[in-house]
mmCIF file of C-alpha atoms in Angstrom:
data_model
loop_
_atom_site.group_PDB
_atom_site.id
_atom_site.type_symbol
_atom_site.label_atom_id
_atom_site.label_comp_id
_atom_site.label_asym_id
_atom_site.label_seq_id
_atom_site.Cartn_x
_atom_site.Cartn_y
_atom_site.Cartn_z
ATOM 1 C CA SER A 14 96.458 106.021 96.100
ATOM 2 C CA ALA A 15 96.938 105.652 99.821
ATOM 3 C CA LYS A 16 100.684 105.278 99.255
ATOM 4 C CA VAL A 17 100.931 108.885 98.113
ATOM 5 C CA ALA A 18 99.045 110.107 101.179
ATOM 6 C CA HIS A 19 101.328 108.014 103.404
ATOM 7 C CA LEU A 20 104.448 109.510 101.807
ATOM 8 C CA ARG A 21 103.097 113.022 102.233
ATOM 9 C CA HIS A 22 102.458 112.314 105.917
ATOM 10 C CA ASN A 23 105.781 110.527 106.479
ATOM 11 C CA PRO A 24 108.199 111.063 103.566
ATOM 12 C CA VAL A 25 110.833 108.630 104.879
ATOM 13 C CA ALA A 26 110.595 105.263 103.120
ATOM 14 C CA GLU A 27 112.832 102.529 101.706
ATOM 15 C CA VAL A 28 113.121 101.042 98.261
ATOM 16 C CA ALA A 29 114.416 97.472 97.987
ATOM 17 C CA LEU A 30 116.384 96.364 94.934
ATOM 18 C CA TRP A 31 117.662 92.936 93.977
ATOM 19 C CA LEU A 32 120.567 92.626 91.514
ATOM 20 C CA PRO A 33 120.492 88.911 90.657
ATOM 21 C CA ARG A 34 123.652 88.709 88.521
ATOM 22 C CA ARG A 35 125.710 90.326 91.252
ATOM 23 C CA LYS A 36 123.726 88.652 94.047
ATOM 24 C CA ILE A 37 123.299 91.945 95.869
ATOM 25 C CA GLN A 38 120.270 93.135 97.801
ATOM 26 C CA LEU A 39 120.039 96.885 98.370
ATOM 27 C CA ARG A 40 117.737 98.848 100.649
ATOM 28 C CA LEU A 41 117.786 102.561 99.960
ATOM 29 C CA ARG A 42 116.224 104.831 102.559
ATOM 30 C CA ALA A 43 115.287 108.283 101.365
ATOM 31 C CA ILE A 44 113.201 111.303 102.108
ATOM 32 C CA TRP A 45 110.699 111.409 99.245
ATOM 33 C CA ARG A 46 108.950 114.311 97.572
ATOM 34 C CA VAL A 47 105.798 113.622 95.557
ATOM 35 C CA VAL A 48 105.778 115.612 92.319
ATOM 36 C CA ASP A 49 102.150 115.476 91.229
ATOM 37 C CA ALA A 50 100.189 117.665 88.816
ATOM 38 C CA ALA A 51 99.506 120.310 91.478
ATOM 39 C CA LEU A 52 103.153 120.693 92.504
ATOM 40 C CA ALA A 53 104.333 120.599 88.879
ATOM 41 C CA GLY A 54 101.876 123.404 88.156
ATOM 42 C CA ARG A 55 103.808 125.666 90.536
ATOM 43 C CA SER A 56 107.309 124.945 89.190
ATOM 44 C CA GLN A 57 108.449 124.858 85.574
ATOM 45 C CA ASN A 58 111.441 122.650 86.468
ATOM 46 C CA LEU A 59 109.216 120.090 88.197
ATOM 47 C CA ALA A 60 106.679 120.279 85.351
ATOM 48 C CA THR A 61 109.452 119.506 82.867
ATOM 49 C CA LEU A 62 110.691 116.618 85.024
ATOM 50 C CA ARG A 63 107.177 115.162 85.347
ATOM 51 C CA GLN A 64 106.534 115.538 81.605
ATOM 52 C CA ARG A 65 109.828 113.849 80.695
ATOM 53 C CA ALA A 66 109.176 110.988 83.143
ATOM 54 C CA TRP A 67 105.749 110.442 81.567
ATOM 55 C CA THR A 68 107.091 110.512 78.017
ATOM 56 C CA GLU A 69 109.790 107.958 78.868
ATOM 57 C CA GLN A 70 107.359 105.469 80.465
ATOM 58 C CA PRO A 71 107.081 102.116 78.663
ATOM 59 C CA THR A 72 103.732 101.361 77.060
ATOM 60 C CA LEU A 73 102.702 98.863 79.741
ATOM 61 C CA ALA A 74 103.479 101.324 82.536
ATOM 62 C CA ARG A 75 101.432 104.092 80.885
ATOM 63 C CA ARG A 76 98.544 101.680 80.625
ATOM 64 C CA LEU A 77 98.281 101.542 84.428
ATOM 65 C CA TYR A 78 97.110 105.152 84.431
ATOM 66 C CA SER A 79 94.167 104.397 82.116
ATOM 67 C CA TRP A 80 92.173 102.575 84.775
ATOM 68 C CA PRO A 81 89.810 104.290 87.230
ATOM 69 C CA ASP A 82 91.414 106.088 90.161
ATOM 70 C CA PRO A 83 93.141 103.833 92.737
ATOM 71 C CA ASP A 84 90.910 102.080 95.275
ATOM 72 C CA GLN A 85 87.752 102.707 93.217
ATOM 73 C CA PRO A 86 85.330 99.882 92.464
ATOM 74 C CA MET A 87 85.199 98.641 88.917
ATOM 75 C CA GLY A 88 83.039 96.118 87.171
ATOM 76 C CA MET A 89 84.284 92.832 85.787
ATOM 77 C CA ASP A 90 83.991 94.166 82.226
ATOM 78 C CA ASN A 91 85.804 97.497 82.700
ATOM 79 C CA GLU A 92 88.498 98.157 80.161
ATOM 80 C CA PRO A 93 91.070 100.923 80.369
ATOM 81 C CA GLU A 94 90.294 104.115 78.452
ATOM 82 C CA ASN A 95 93.643 103.820 76.693
ATOM 83 C CA PRO A 96 94.059 100.032 76.406
ATOM 84 C CA HIS A 97 97.343 100.110 74.547
ATOM 85 C CA GLY A 98 99.010 102.768 76.695
ATOM 86 C CA LYS A 99 99.486 105.032 73.704
ATOM 87 C CA LYS A 100 101.769 107.951 74.302
ATOM 88 C CA THR A 101 99.586 110.856 75.249
ATOM 89 C CA ARG A 102 101.218 114.264 75.311
ATOM 90 C CA THR A 103 100.171 115.190 78.822
ATOM 91 C CA PRO A 104 100.527 112.979 81.882
ATOM 92 C CA PRO A 105 97.208 112.153 83.545
ATOM 93 C CA ARG A 106 96.527 113.886 86.862
ATOM 94 C CA THR A 107 97.083 110.572 88.687
ATOM 95 C CA PHE A 108 100.703 110.375 87.467
ATOM 96 C CA ALA A 109 103.314 111.452 90.029
ATOM 97 C CA VAL A 110 107.085 111.294 90.181
ATOM 98 C CA LEU A 111 108.967 110.572 93.387
ATOM 99 C CA LEU A 112 112.175 112.478 94.030
ATOM 100 C CA GLY A 113 114.274 110.944 96.754
ATOM 101 C CA SER A 114 117.233 112.142 98.764
ATOM 102 C CA ILE A 115 119.019 108.972 99.893
ATOM 103 C CA ASP A 116 120.532 109.038 103.367
ATOM 104 C CA HIS A 117 121.023 105.319 104.137
ATOM 105 C CA ILE A 118 122.075 102.317 102.032
ATOM 106 C CA ASP A 119 122.052 98.772 103.364
ATOM 107 C CA ALA A 120 123.876 96.456 100.949
ATOM 108 C CA LEU A 121 123.893 92.678 101.395
ATOM 109 C CA ARG A 122 126.080 90.627 99.075
ATOM 110 C CA LEU A 123 125.126 86.964 99.023
ATOM 111 C CA THR A 124 128.603 85.497 98.718
ATOM 112 C CA LYS A 125 129.705 81.980 99.611
ATOM 113 C CA PRO A 126 130.493 80.771 102.190
ATOM 114 C CA VAL A 127 129.694 83.962 104.162
ATOM 115 C CA HIS A 128 127.483 86.860 103.164
ATOM 116 C CA GLU A 129 128.857 90.392 103.343
ATOM 117 C CA ARG A 130 126.844 93.367 104.551
ATOM 118 C CA PHE A 131 127.738 97.037 104.406
ATOM 119 C CA VAL A 132 125.851 100.078 105.650
ATOM 120 C CA PHE A 133 126.434 103.517 104.187
ATOM 121 C CA GLU A 134 124.999 106.540 105.992
ATOM 122 C CA ARG A 135 124.992 110.168 104.937
ATOM 123 C CA GLU A 136 125.250 112.922 107.492
ATOM 124 C CA ARG A 137 124.964 116.284 105.790
ATOM 125 C CA HIS A 138 127.201 115.786 102.721
ATOM 126 C CA VAL A 139 129.545 113.154 104.154
ATOM 127 C CA TRP A 140 129.047 109.407 103.684
ATOM 128 C CA ARG A 141 130.261 106.873 106.281
ATOM 129 C CA ALA A 142 130.679 103.205 105.429
ATOM 130 C CA GLN A 143 130.739 100.330 107.869
ATOM 131 C CA ARG A 144 130.933 96.580 107.410
ATOM 132 C CA ILE A 145 128.490 94.851 109.741
ATOM 133 C CA THR A 146 127.355 91.354 110.575
ATOM 134 C CA PRO A 147 125.046 89.993 107.851
#
């Protein structure tokens, strides 16, 4: 999809997570590497990682890869080739794994009466933490 092309062009992106029981919002900034079929074909370690990630996918997630390629037109009656997301041995060519190297964490804890916010930044192999205004 276009997201993969965007990450290849600019591999810095954030992932947002919400932990409802702890009332914490996390934003993780990382430099991402797209491990697709082509890259996995050049590295046994990456091929093993990609294969394991595919095998461990839940049925519903595997089903997403049974549709036509992203951004392609499809008729109203199209059904996925593998409607139940059965475990196939080999990941489809459209399956990719993202490996990220996190360099920035923004953590917001929604506490009462005042929220708390912390920023963690990595420079080389050293992390710095700072409490900032929420």
